[in-house]
mmCIF file of C-alpha atoms and ligand atoms in Angstrom:
data_model
loop_
_atom_site.group_PDB
_atom_site.id
_atom_site.type_symbol
_atom_site.label_atom_id
_atom_site.label_comp_id
_atom_site.label_asym_id
_atom_site.label_seq_id
_atom_site.Cartn_x
_atom_site.Cartn_y
_atom_site.Cartn_z
ATOM 1 C CA MET A 1 -193.882 -214.773 22.922
ATOM 2 C CA ALA A 2 -192.382 -211.322 23.514
ATOM 3 C CA ALA A 3 -188.899 -210.821 22.061
ATOM 4 C CA PRO A 4 -186.159 -210.347 24.670
ATOM 5 C CA ALA A 5 -185.531 -206.708 25.494
ATOM 6 C CA VAL A 6 -182.836 -205.236 23.270
ATOM 7 C CA PRO A 7 -180.998 -202.261 24.710
ATOM 8 C CA THR A 8 -181.793 -199.057 22.850
ATOM 9 C CA SER A 9 -178.145 -198.050 22.928
ATOM 10 C CA ARG A 10 -175.151 -200.313 22.474
ATOM 11 C CA LYS A 11 -172.654 -197.674 23.440
ATOM 12 C CA VAL A 12 -169.372 -198.783 24.981
ATOM 13 C CA VAL A 13 -168.445 -196.702 28.038
ATOM 14 C CA ASP A 14 -165.158 -196.724 29.957
ATOM 15 C CA VAL A 15 -165.787 -195.581 33.542
ATOM 16 C CA HIS A 16 -162.258 -196.262 34.797
ATOM 17 C CA THR A 17 -159.788 -194.234 32.770
ATOM 18 C CA HIS A 18 -157.350 -191.653 34.021
ATOM 19 C CA MET A 19 -155.357 -188.598 33.052
ATOM 20 C CA TYR A 20 -152.800 -186.297 34.631
ATOM 21 C CA PRO A 21 -153.346 -182.840 33.089
ATOM 22 C CA PRO A 22 -150.043 -181.041 32.240
ATOM 23 C CA GLU A 23 -150.444 -178.721 35.230
ATOM 24 C CA TYR A 24 -150.514 -181.733 37.552
ATOM 25 C CA VAL A 25 -147.402 -183.191 35.917
ATOM 26 C CA LYS A 26 -145.637 -179.870 36.523
ATOM 27 C CA ILE A 27 -146.441 -180.202 40.234
ATOM 28 C CA LEU A 28 -145.038 -183.768 40.260
ATOM 29 C CA LYS A 29 -141.851 -182.600 38.509
ATOM 30 C CA ARG A 30 -141.140 -180.091 41.283
ATOM 31 C CA ARG A 31 -141.409 -182.680 44.045
ATOM 32 C CA THR A 32 -138.603 -184.485 45.856
ATOM 33 C CA THR A 33 -140.691 -187.147 47.610
ATOM 34 C CA ILE A 34 -143.325 -189.461 46.120
ATOM 35 C CA PRO A 35 -145.446 -188.874 44.142
ATOM 36 C CA LEU A 36 -142.955 -187.411 41.704
ATOM 37 C CA VAL A 37 -141.713 -187.392 38.137
ATOM 38 C CA ARG A 38 -137.987 -187.750 37.546
ATOM 39 C CA SER A 39 -135.819 -188.173 34.449
ATOM 40 C CA PHE A 40 -132.985 -190.710 34.415
ATOM 41 C CA PRO A 41 -130.142 -190.834 31.916
ATOM 42 C CA GLY A 42 -130.747 -193.747 29.567
ATOM 43 C CA ALA A 43 -134.520 -193.896 30.178
ATOM 44 C CA PRO A 44 -136.366 -192.608 27.098
ATOM 45 C CA ASP A 45 -139.354 -191.195 29.045
ATOM 46 C CA PRO A 46 -139.458 -189.437 32.421
ATOM 47 C CA ARG A 47 -140.428 -191.877 35.170
ATOM 48 C CA LEU A 48 -143.609 -191.569 37.215
ATOM 49 C CA ILE A 49 -142.974 -192.756 40.757
ATOM 50 C CA LEU A 50 -146.127 -193.074 42.817
ATOM 51 C CA LEU A 51 -146.112 -195.929 45.259
ATOM 52 C CA ALA A 52 -144.397 -196.413 48.619
ATOM 53 C CA ALA A 53 -143.269 -199.779 47.243
ATOM 54 C CA GLU A 54 -141.223 -197.898 44.609
ATOM 55 C CA VAL A 55 -139.188 -195.770 46.993
ATOM 56 C CA GLU A 56 -136.420 -198.343 47.462
ATOM 57 C CA ALA A 57 -135.943 -198.618 43.689
ATOM 58 C CA LEU A 58 -135.971 -194.808 43.399
ATOM 59 C CA GLU A 59 -133.251 -194.458 46.025
ATOM 60 C CA LYS A 60 -131.167 -197.133 44.324
ATOM 61 C CA ALA A 61 -131.515 -195.478 40.902
ATOM 62 C CA GLU A 62 -130.510 -192.123 42.366
ATOM 63 C CA LYS A 63 -127.435 -193.741 43.910
ATOM 64 C CA ASP A 64 -126.445 -195.748 40.816
ATOM 65 C CA GLY A 65 -127.091 -192.869 38.377
ATOM 66 C CA SER A 66 -126.985 -193.805 34.710
ATOM 67 C CA SER A 67 -125.735 -197.330 35.466
ATOM 68 C CA SER A 68 -129.221 -198.372 36.620
ATOM 69 C CA SER A 69 -130.546 -200.928 34.147
ATOM 70 C CA SER A 70 -134.085 -200.785 35.445
ATOM 71 C CA PRO A 71 -135.360 -197.296 36.217
ATOM 72 C CA PRO A 72 -137.966 -196.992 38.990
ATOM 73 C CA GLY A 73 -141.695 -196.459 38.555
ATOM 74 C CA ARG A 74 -143.318 -196.432 35.126
ATOM 75 C CA PRO A 75 -142.671 -194.426 31.965
ATOM 76 C CA LEU A 76 -144.629 -191.186 31.839
ATOM 77 C CA THR A 77 -145.643 -191.457 28.193
ATOM 78 C CA ARG A 78 -147.899 -188.999 26.357
ATOM 79 C CA HIS A 79 -150.819 -191.315 27.152
ATOM 80 C CA TYR A 80 -151.064 -189.721 30.591
ATOM 81 C CA SER A 81 -151.634 -186.105 29.575
ATOM 82 C CA SER A 82 -152.622 -185.970 25.938
ATOM 83 C CA LEU A 83 -156.294 -185.708 25.106
ATOM 84 C CA GLU A 84 -155.503 -186.722 21.553
ATOM 85 C CA GLN A 85 -154.040 -189.985 22.884
ATOM 86 C CA LYS A 86 -157.122 -190.609 25.027
ATOM 87 C CA ILE A 87 -159.358 -190.238 21.980
ATOM 88 C CA HIS A 88 -156.996 -192.439 19.941
ATOM 89 C CA PHE A 89 -157.137 -195.121 22.658
ATOM 90 C CA MET A 90 -160.952 -194.898 22.718
ATOM 91 C CA ASN A 91 -161.165 -195.207 18.944
ATOM 92 C CA THR A 92 -158.740 -198.150 18.913
ATOM 93 C CA HIS A 93 -160.872 -200.060 21.422
ATOM 94 C CA GLY A 94 -164.345 -199.092 20.183
ATOM 95 C CA ILE A 95 -165.039 -196.979 23.264
ATOM 96 C CA ASP A 96 -167.751 -194.400 22.581
ATOM 97 C CA ILE A 97 -167.652 -192.558 25.897
ATOM 98 C CA SER A 98 -165.000 -192.212 28.601
ATOM 99 C CA VAL A 99 -165.591 -190.922 32.110
ATOM 100 C CA VAL A 100 -162.095 -189.684 32.889
ATOM 101 C CA SER A 101 -160.635 -189.076 36.312
ATOM 102 C CA LEU A 102 -157.413 -187.696 37.749
ATOM 103 C CA ALA A 103 -155.170 -190.659 38.625
ATOM 104 C CA ASN A 104 -153.842 -191.405 42.083
ATOM 105 C CA PRO A 105 -152.816 -189.935 44.440
ATOM 106 C CA TRP A 106 -155.056 -187.089 43.289
ATOM 107 C CA LEU A 107 -154.675 -184.028 45.534
ATOM 108 C CA ASP A 108 -153.974 -186.039 48.698
ATOM 109 C CA PHE A 109 -150.395 -184.780 49.109
ATOM 110 C CA LEU A 110 -150.985 -181.057 48.583
ATOM 111 C CA ASP A 111 -150.573 -178.446 51.256
ATOM 112 C CA ALA A 112 -153.898 -177.240 52.680
ATOM 113 C CA SER A 113 -153.064 -173.700 51.578
ATOM 114 C CA GLU A 114 -152.940 -174.608 47.888
ATOM 115 C CA SER A 115 -155.204 -177.625 47.438
ATOM 116 C CA GLY A 116 -158.442 -175.635 47.012
ATOM 117 C CA ARG A 117 -157.032 -173.531 44.180
ATOM 118 C CA ILE A 118 -155.362 -176.503 42.485
ATOM 119 C CA ALA A 119 -158.589 -178.548 42.705
ATOM 120 C CA LYS A 120 -160.452 -175.714 40.992
ATOM 121 C CA ASP A 121 -157.846 -175.484 38.217
ATOM 122 C CA ILE A 122 -157.677 -179.253 37.634
ATOM 123 C CA ASN A 123 -161.452 -179.738 37.658
ATOM 124 C CA SER A 124 -161.885 -176.781 35.295
ATOM 125 C CA GLU A 125 -159.287 -178.339 33.006
ATOM 126 C CA PHE A 126 -161.156 -181.687 32.957
ATOM 127 C CA SER A 127 -164.346 -179.769 32.225
ATOM 128 C CA ARG A 128 -162.660 -177.927 29.348
ATOM 129 C CA MET A 129 -161.281 -181.179 27.885
ATOM 130 C CA CYS A 130 -164.746 -182.774 27.995
ATOM 131 C CA GLY A 131 -166.140 -179.737 26.197
ATOM 132 C CA GLU A 132 -163.691 -180.352 23.347
ATOM 133 C CA HIS A 133 -165.396 -183.705 22.646
ATOM 134 C CA PRO A 134 -169.036 -183.202 23.589
ATOM 135 C CA GLY A 135 -170.850 -186.463 24.163
ATOM 136 C CA ARG A 136 -167.629 -188.505 24.210
ATOM 137 C CA LEU A 137 -166.100 -187.358 27.471
ATOM 138 C CA TYR A 138 -167.387 -186.868 31.006
ATOM 139 C CA PHE A 139 -165.362 -186.747 34.217
ATOM 140 C CA PHE A 140 -165.113 -187.538 37.913
ATOM 141 C CA ALA A 141 -163.732 -184.497 39.746
ATOM 142 C CA ALA A 142 -160.968 -184.441 42.387
ATOM 143 C CA LEU A 143 -161.527 -182.963 45.852
ATOM 144 C CA PRO A 144 -159.037 -180.928 47.936
ATOM 145 C CA LEU A 145 -159.334 -183.178 50.985
ATOM 146 C CA THR A 146 -156.308 -181.693 52.737
ATOM 147 C CA ALA A 147 -158.017 -178.281 52.867
ATOM 148 C CA PRO A 148 -160.441 -177.093 55.576
ATOM 149 C CA LEU A 149 -163.956 -178.536 55.346
ATOM 150 C CA ASN A 150 -165.497 -175.358 53.916
ATOM 151 C CA THR A 151 -163.012 -175.478 51.003
ATOM 152 C CA VAL A 152 -163.993 -179.095 50.329
ATOM 153 C CA GLN A 153 -167.663 -178.087 50.390
ATOM 154 C CA GLU A 154 -166.952 -175.214 47.982
ATOM 155 C CA ALA A 155 -165.210 -177.633 45.624
ATOM 156 C CA ILE A 156 -168.275 -179.910 45.635
ATOM 157 C CA GLN A 157 -170.480 -176.921 44.817
ATOM 158 C CA HIS A 158 -168.073 -175.925 42.040
ATOM 159 C CA VAL A 159 -168.028 -179.321 40.355
ATOM 160 C CA ARG A 160 -171.770 -179.983 40.676
ATOM 161 C CA GLY A 161 -172.229 -177.004 38.364
ATOM 162 C CA LEU A 162 -169.857 -178.330 35.703
ATOM 163 C CA LYS A 163 -171.784 -179.728 32.757
ATOM 164 C CA TYR A 164 -169.754 -182.900 32.231
ATOM 165 C CA CYS A 165 -169.031 -183.784 35.862
ATOM 166 C CA ARG A 166 -170.736 -186.952 37.060
ATOM 167 C CA GLY A 167 -168.989 -187.699 40.329
ATOM 168 C CA VAL A 168 -165.848 -187.376 42.406
ATOM 169 C CA ILE A 169 -162.882 -189.706 42.610
ATOM 170 C CA LEU A 170 -161.756 -190.422 46.180
ATOM 171 C CA GLY A 171 -158.872 -192.377 47.644
ATOM 172 C CA THR A 172 -159.185 -194.258 50.894
ATOM 173 C CA SER A 173 -157.503 -191.742 53.202
ATOM 174 C CA GLY A 174 -160.421 -189.296 53.414
ATOM 175 C CA LEU A 175 -159.475 -186.370 55.635
ATOM 176 C CA GLY A 176 -156.498 -188.399 56.880
ATOM 177 C CA GLN A 177 -158.299 -190.921 59.077
ATOM 178 C CA GLY A 178 -159.979 -193.116 56.470
ATOM 179 C CA LEU A 179 -163.507 -193.228 55.099
ATOM 180 C CA ASP A 180 -165.160 -194.273 58.377
ATOM 181 C CA ASP A 181 -164.171 -190.937 59.930
ATOM 182 C CA PRO A 182 -167.320 -189.228 61.323
ATOM 183 C CA ASP A 183 -165.871 -185.873 60.199
ATOM 184 C CA LEU A 184 -166.231 -187.059 56.610
ATOM 185 C CA LEU A 185 -170.003 -187.540 56.876
ATOM 186 C CA PRO A 186 -170.843 -183.947 55.857
ATOM 187 C CA VAL A 187 -168.677 -184.438 52.763
ATOM 188 C CA PHE A 188 -170.490 -187.648 51.841
ATOM 189 C CA GLU A 189 -173.805 -185.871 52.459
ATOM 190 C CA ALA A 190 -172.846 -182.970 50.213
ATOM 191 C CA ILE A 191 -171.713 -185.363 47.473
ATOM 192 C CA ALA A 192 -174.968 -187.315 47.702
ATOM 193 C CA ASN A 193 -177.079 -184.134 47.743
ATOM 194 C CA ALA A 194 -175.265 -182.965 44.619
ATOM 195 C CA ASP A 195 -176.304 -186.246 42.952
ATOM 196 C CA LEU A 196 -172.656 -187.119 42.347
ATOM 197 C CA LEU A 197 -171.248 -190.635 42.458
ATOM 198 C CA VAL A 198 -168.111 -191.439 44.480
ATOM 199 C CA PHE A 199 -165.538 -193.363 42.448
ATOM 200 C CA LEU A 200 -163.505 -195.068 45.196
ATOM 201 C CA HIS A 201 -159.999 -195.925 44.042
ATOM 202 C CA PRO A 202 -156.968 -197.321 45.916
ATOM 203 C CA HIS A 203 -153.469 -195.889 46.068
ATOM 204 C CA TYR A 204 -151.842 -196.646 49.419
ATOM 205 C CA GLY A 205 -151.977 -200.452 49.355
ATOM 206 C CA LEU A 206 -150.615 -202.340 52.348
ATOM 207 C CA PRO A 207 -147.445 -201.696 54.385
ATOM 208 C CA ASN A 208 -144.286 -202.540 52.418
ATOM 209 C CA GLN A 209 -143.168 -205.208 54.910
ATOM 210 C CA VAL A 210 -145.949 -207.567 53.858
ATOM 211 C CA TRP A 211 -144.285 -207.998 50.452
ATOM 212 C CA GLY A 212 -141.123 -209.406 52.001
ATOM 213 C CA PRO A 213 -137.448 -208.540 51.519
ATOM 214 C CA ARG A 214 -137.261 -209.703 47.895
ATOM 215 C CA ALA A 215 -140.160 -207.656 46.550
ATOM 216 C CA ALA A 216 -138.409 -204.416 45.581
ATOM 217 C CA ALA A 217 -135.516 -206.104 43.798
ATOM 218 C CA ASP A 218 -137.293 -209.058 42.211
ATOM 219 C CA TYR A 219 -141.046 -208.673 41.828
ATOM 220 C CA GLY A 220 -141.593 -205.231 40.319
ATOM 221 C CA HIS A 221 -145.013 -203.719 41.044
ATOM 222 C CA VAL A 222 -146.909 -206.990 40.947
ATOM 223 C CA LEU A 223 -147.681 -207.502 44.629
ATOM 224 C CA PRO A 224 -148.697 -203.929 45.539
ATOM 225 C CA LEU A 225 -150.836 -203.554 42.419
ATOM 226 C CA ALA A 226 -152.381 -207.019 42.169
ATOM 227 C CA LEU A 227 -152.952 -207.512 45.907
ATOM 228 C CA GLY A 228 -152.284 -204.279 47.806
ATOM 229 C CA PHE A 229 -154.707 -202.141 45.774
ATOM 230 C CA PRO A 230 -157.686 -204.546 45.999
ATOM 231 C CA MET A 231 -157.146 -205.224 49.715
ATOM 232 C CA GLU A 232 -156.995 -201.493 50.399
ATOM 233 C CA THR A 233 -160.374 -201.004 48.707
ATOM 234 C CA THR A 234 -161.861 -203.980 50.541
ATOM 235 C CA ILE A 235 -160.691 -202.697 53.923
ATOM 236 C CA ALA A 236 -161.908 -199.146 53.232
ATOM 237 C CA VAL A 237 -165.420 -200.302 52.311
ATOM 238 C CA ALA A 238 -165.596 -202.761 55.204
ATOM 239 C CA ARG A 239 -164.737 -199.908 57.566
ATOM 240 C CA MET A 240 -167.427 -197.701 56.004
ATOM 241 C CA TYR A 241 -169.905 -200.540 56.392
ATOM 242 C CA LEU A 242 -169.008 -201.187 60.047
ATOM 243 C CA ALA A 243 -169.259 -197.475 60.837
ATOM 244 C CA GLY A 244 -172.750 -197.365 59.318
ATOM 245 C CA VAL A 245 -171.757 -194.759 56.703
ATOM 246 C CA PHE A 246 -174.097 -196.270 54.107
ATOM 247 C CA ASP A 247 -177.015 -196.069 56.555
ATOM 248 C CA LYS A 248 -176.225 -192.576 57.710
ATOM 249 C CA VAL A 249 -176.019 -191.296 54.115
ATOM 250 C CA ARG A 250 -178.612 -193.330 52.245
ATOM 251 C CA GLY A 251 -178.146 -191.222 49.107
ATOM 252 C CA LEU A 252 -174.452 -192.125 48.923
ATOM 253 C CA ARG A 253 -173.611 -194.115 45.770
ATOM 254 C CA VAL A 254 -170.124 -195.562 45.492
ATOM 255 C CA LEU A 255 -168.439 -197.073 42.436
ATOM 256 C CA LEU A 256 -165.657 -199.407 43.574
ATOM 257 C CA ALA A 257 -162.512 -199.742 41.468
ATOM 258 C CA HIS A 258 -161.268 -203.161 40.372
ATOM 259 C CA SER A 259 -164.652 -204.822 40.861
ATOM 260 C CA GLY A 260 -164.626 -203.984 44.550
ATOM 261 C CA GLY A 261 -161.183 -205.400 45.337
ATOM 262 C CA THR A 262 -161.961 -208.658 47.081
ATOM 263 C CA LEU A 263 -165.296 -207.536 48.500
ATOM 264 C CA PRO A 264 -167.557 -209.727 46.307
ATOM 265 C CA PHE A 265 -165.534 -212.766 47.336
ATOM 266 C CA LEU A 266 -165.287 -211.846 51.033
ATOM 267 C CA ALA A 267 -168.711 -210.297 51.695
ATOM 268 C CA GLY A 268 -170.087 -213.554 53.135
ATOM 269 C CA ARG A 269 -167.155 -213.832 55.508
ATOM 270 C CA ILE A 270 -167.516 -210.205 56.590
ATOM 271 C CA GLU A 271 -171.201 -210.854 57.233
ATOM 272 C CA SER A 272 -170.436 -213.959 59.268
ATOM 273 C CA CYS A 273 -167.740 -212.234 61.337
ATOM 274 C CA VAL A 274 -170.169 -209.396 62.086
ATOM 275 C CA MET A 275 -172.859 -211.886 63.100
ATOM 276 C CA HIS A 276 -170.502 -213.658 65.512
ATOM 277 C CA ASP A 277 -168.782 -210.680 67.119
ATOM 278 C CA GLU A 278 -169.788 -210.239 70.740
ATOM 279 C CA HIS A 279 -168.053 -206.907 71.152
ATOM 280 C CA LEU A 280 -169.673 -205.419 68.059
ATOM 281 C CA LEU A 281 -173.059 -206.595 69.257
ATOM 282 C CA ARG A 282 -172.547 -204.800 72.575
ATOM 283 C CA VAL A 283 -171.397 -201.619 70.843
ATOM 284 C CA ARG A 284 -174.420 -201.711 68.565
ATOM 285 C CA ARG A 285 -176.846 -202.293 71.458
ATOM 286 C CA LYS A 286 -175.330 -199.301 73.216
ATOM 287 C CA HIS A 287 -176.097 -197.130 70.210
ATOM 288 C CA GLY A 288 -179.734 -198.249 70.138
ATOM 289 C CA ALA A 289 -181.619 -197.505 66.931
ATOM 290 C CA ALA A 290 -178.542 -196.270 65.089
ATOM 291 C CA GLY A 291 -176.818 -199.484 66.056
ATOM 292 C CA ALA A 292 -179.718 -201.538 64.744
ATOM 293 C CA ALA A 293 -179.573 -199.701 61.427
ATOM 294 C CA ALA A 294 -175.890 -200.577 61.170
ATOM 295 C CA CYS A 295 -176.900 -204.255 61.142
ATOM 296 C CA ARG A 296 -178.008 -203.945 57.531
ATOM 297 C CA SER A 297 -176.562 -206.786 55.506
ATOM 298 C CA VAL A 298 -173.368 -206.252 53.470
ATOM 299 C CA TRP A 299 -175.263 -207.791 50.554
ATOM 300 C CA ASP A 300 -177.942 -205.103 50.806
ATOM 301 C CA VAL A 301 -175.317 -202.386 50.713
ATOM 302 C CA LEU A 302 -173.670 -204.029 47.698
ATOM 303 C CA ARG A 303 -177.011 -204.184 45.849
ATOM 304 C CA GLN A 304 -178.363 -200.792 46.856
ATOM 305 C CA GLN A 305 -175.501 -198.302 47.204
ATOM 306 C CA VAL A 306 -172.498 -199.883 45.515
ATOM 307 C CA TYR A 307 -171.552 -200.134 41.855
ATOM 308 C CA LEU A 308 -168.563 -202.118 40.620
ATOM 309 C CA ASP A 309 -166.347 -201.564 37.624
ATOM 310 C CA ALA A 310 -165.448 -204.549 35.455
ATOM 311 C CA VAL A 311 -161.677 -204.050 35.747
ATOM 312 C CA ILE A 312 -160.822 -207.538 36.995
ATOM 313 C CA TYR A 313 -159.339 -209.146 33.854
ATOM 314 C CA SER A 314 -160.956 -212.576 34.222
ATOM 315 C CA PRO A 315 -164.398 -214.214 34.092
ATOM 316 C CA VAL A 316 -163.868 -215.754 37.543
ATOM 317 C CA GLY A 317 -163.602 -212.392 39.310
ATOM 318 C CA LEU A 318 -166.279 -210.892 37.097
ATOM 319 C CA GLN A 319 -168.744 -213.637 37.964
ATOM 320 C CA ALA A 320 -168.252 -212.871 41.668
ATOM 321 C CA ALA A 321 -168.909 -209.175 40.937
ATOM 322 C CA VAL A 322 -172.099 -210.016 39.001
ATOM 323 C CA GLU A 323 -173.349 -212.157 41.859
ATOM 324 C CA ALA A 324 -172.445 -209.652 44.555
ATOM 325 C CA SER A 325 -173.918 -206.445 43.140
ATOM 326 C CA GLY A 326 -176.005 -207.570 40.186
ATOM 327 C CA VAL A 327 -175.344 -207.289 36.483
ATOM 328 C CA ASP A 328 -177.155 -203.945 36.355
ATOM 329 C CA ARG A 329 -174.565 -202.338 38.674
ATOM 330 C CA LEU A 330 -171.429 -203.383 36.817
ATOM 331 C CA MET A 331 -169.599 -201.060 34.380
ATOM 332 C CA TYR A 332 -166.741 -201.685 31.955
ATOM 333 C CA GLY A 333 -163.381 -199.967 32.440
ATOM 334 C CA THR A 334 -159.778 -200.078 31.243
ATOM 335 C CA ASP A 335 -157.555 -198.236 33.762
ATOM 336 C CA HIS A 336 -155.873 -196.500 30.794
ATOM 337 C CA PRO A 337 -153.125 -195.183 30.690
ATOM 338 C CA PHE A 338 -151.807 -197.634 33.288
ATOM 339 C CA PHE A 339 -150.795 -201.120 32.123
ATOM 340 C CA PRO A 340 -149.543 -200.278 28.616
ATOM 341 C CA PRO A 341 -148.332 -203.153 26.426
ATOM 342 C CA LEU A 342 -144.703 -204.015 27.072
ATOM 343 C CA GLU A 343 -142.382 -204.182 24.078
ATOM 344 C CA LYS A 344 -145.266 -203.567 21.658
ATOM 345 C CA ASP A 345 -146.617 -200.556 19.827
ATOM 346 C CA ASP A 346 -148.615 -198.515 22.340
ATOM 347 C CA GLN A 347 -150.757 -197.082 19.517
ATOM 348 C CA GLY A 348 -152.395 -200.472 18.858
ATOM 349 C CA PRO A 349 -154.720 -202.533 21.061
ATOM 350 C CA TRP A 350 -153.917 -202.860 24.765
ATOM 351 C CA GLU A 351 -154.439 -206.222 26.463
ATOM 352 C CA SER A 352 -155.438 -204.431 29.647
ATOM 353 C CA ALA A 353 -158.524 -203.181 27.761
ATOM 354 C CA THR A 354 -159.281 -206.297 25.694
ATOM 355 C CA LEU A 355 -158.964 -208.694 28.659
ATOM 356 C CA ASN A 356 -161.724 -206.834 30.496
ATOM 357 C CA ALA A 357 -163.998 -206.801 27.439
ATOM 358 C CA ASP A 358 -163.294 -210.503 26.822
ATOM 359 C CA ALA A 359 -164.163 -211.338 30.441
ATOM 360 C CA VAL A 360 -167.532 -209.588 29.998
ATOM 361 C CA MET A 361 -168.276 -211.543 26.805
ATOM 362 C CA GLU A 362 -167.196 -214.856 28.293
ATOM 363 C CA THR A 363 -169.194 -214.345 31.481
ATOM 364 C CA LEU A 364 -172.375 -212.885 30.018
ATOM 365 C CA GLY A 365 -172.377 -214.031 26.399
ATOM 366 C CA LYS A 366 -171.277 -212.071 23.359
ATOM 367 C CA GLY A 367 -174.213 -210.146 21.912
ATOM 368 C CA SER A 368 -176.347 -210.575 25.056
ATOM 369 C CA ALA A 369 -178.308 -207.730 26.589
ATOM 370 C CA GLU A 370 -176.374 -208.285 29.831
ATOM 371 C CA ALA A 371 -172.999 -207.894 28.114
ATOM 372 C CA ALA A 372 -174.219 -204.721 26.387
ATOM 373 C CA ALA A 373 -175.382 -203.420 29.762
ATOM 374 C CA VAL A 374 -171.991 -203.928 31.394
ATOM 375 C CA MET A 375 -170.114 -202.600 28.360
ATOM 376 C CA GLY A 376 -172.068 -199.354 28.316
ATOM 377 C CA THR A 377 -175.799 -199.107 28.818
ATOM 378 C CA ASN A 378 -175.540 -199.399 32.611
ATOM 379 C CA ALA A 379 -173.117 -196.467 32.685
ATOM 380 C CA VAL A 380 -175.325 -194.421 30.345
ATOM 381 C CA LYS A 381 -178.217 -194.869 32.789
ATOM 382 C CA ILE A 382 -176.374 -194.681 36.079
ATOM 383 C CA LEU A 383 -174.229 -191.686 35.111
ATOM 384 C CA ARG A 384 -176.767 -189.930 32.874
ATOM 385 C CA LEU A 385 -174.589 -189.935 29.777
ATOM 386 C CA GLN A 386 -177.315 -189.629 27.181
ATOM 387 C CA GLY A 387 -177.165 -186.604 24.880
ATOM 388 C CA GLU A 388 -174.191 -184.389 25.551
HETATM 389 O O1 LIG B 1 -149.572 -199.024 37.750
HETATM 390 C C1 LIG B 1 -149.953 -198.384 38.720
HETATM 391 O O2 LIG B 1 -149.265 -197.986 39.626
HETATM 392 C C2 LIG B 1 -151.367 -197.995 38.769
HETATM 393 C C3 LIG B 1 -151.760 -196.862 39.534
HETATM 394 O O3 LIG B 1 -150.997 -196.232 40.201
HETATM 395 N N1 LIG B 1 -153.043 -196.479 39.492
HETATM 396 C C4 LIG B 1 -153.927 -197.151 38.771
HETATM 397 O O4 LIG B 1 -155.091 -196.756 38.710
HETATM 398 N N2 LIG B 1 -153.550 -198.252 38.095
HETATM 399 C C5 LIG B 1 -152.293 -198.668 38.091
HETATM 400 ZN ZN1 LIG B 2 -157.243 -196.724 38.133
#
């Protein structure tokens, strides 16, 4: 009997890992509205304030001054900007290769007049950092989506020529109207033609009111991060699906953050709602052949054009991801430098990284070919990470 296939490489690859280069932090320090970086008396590190859900706490801290016992946002430690720290984190967790990306909210808030230049600088900086550790670092580039379309197209042409670039990281706002905006189709086409992957990542969450009046004072970031982020991703992809984006751009390949939000769990329900919607049926009939193409199953899209990261922290969620997209489309990630250990040495192991690795082992079996695939060999193949 033939021996089971053993992967030729057992490399561990982190496809979900961020940085804010120093130039980006400088931009955040000059800002007066979120996203911003602000120092508070009594807080050892400057604070990084990103989310709409953090504005109330920011305003309170500004009013209370040094008497605030709980500064807003999260500490901006050296993990966010230092390449040395990234390599230290990788070495601590046995990560051979990281595909780094600018963290949210990317270039979404920049003025159109400056976003093209800043995108070029930031992407060149990621490229330079990768060149310092050949074979260990690759990156997903950021796009200047607030700029005119020709500037966005130029940015795609710029990054496709960068040796270590393997894709682009996108939020859910697109050109301002979301990812089902027909005006975004040429951008998706250019990305697909450049053989780049889209890493789709949330930032905006859900409106603050859904968290209730106690959230800001009592619940920290838990609700927006645990629930708002995944729902945002789910809604964005459902809108793309309903608009037929995946059919219109068949070469589009999208890696969804946080194992696709809740998409693996809700895909059947989406499918059923589509199947039973009279209005949608009429709209699709009106559009004839294009409408028929848009009837492609959500499951087909998940198995043909979607990849999922394994940043879900539990075997239950991971199992849903495996069943939705297939074990060959799932890739390990950490979300470093977010979720550092609290009240522990941040130079040692991080639970946010080990929980995701443990979930892979528990779901697929330690030492199995499937676990090795999710931990790294899938990413090596999908993102062409072999050699330098
Ligand atoms: O902790 C957070 O706010 C975040 C964030 O903003 N982005 C991310 O990727 N993970 C956690
Ligand atoms: Zn992330």
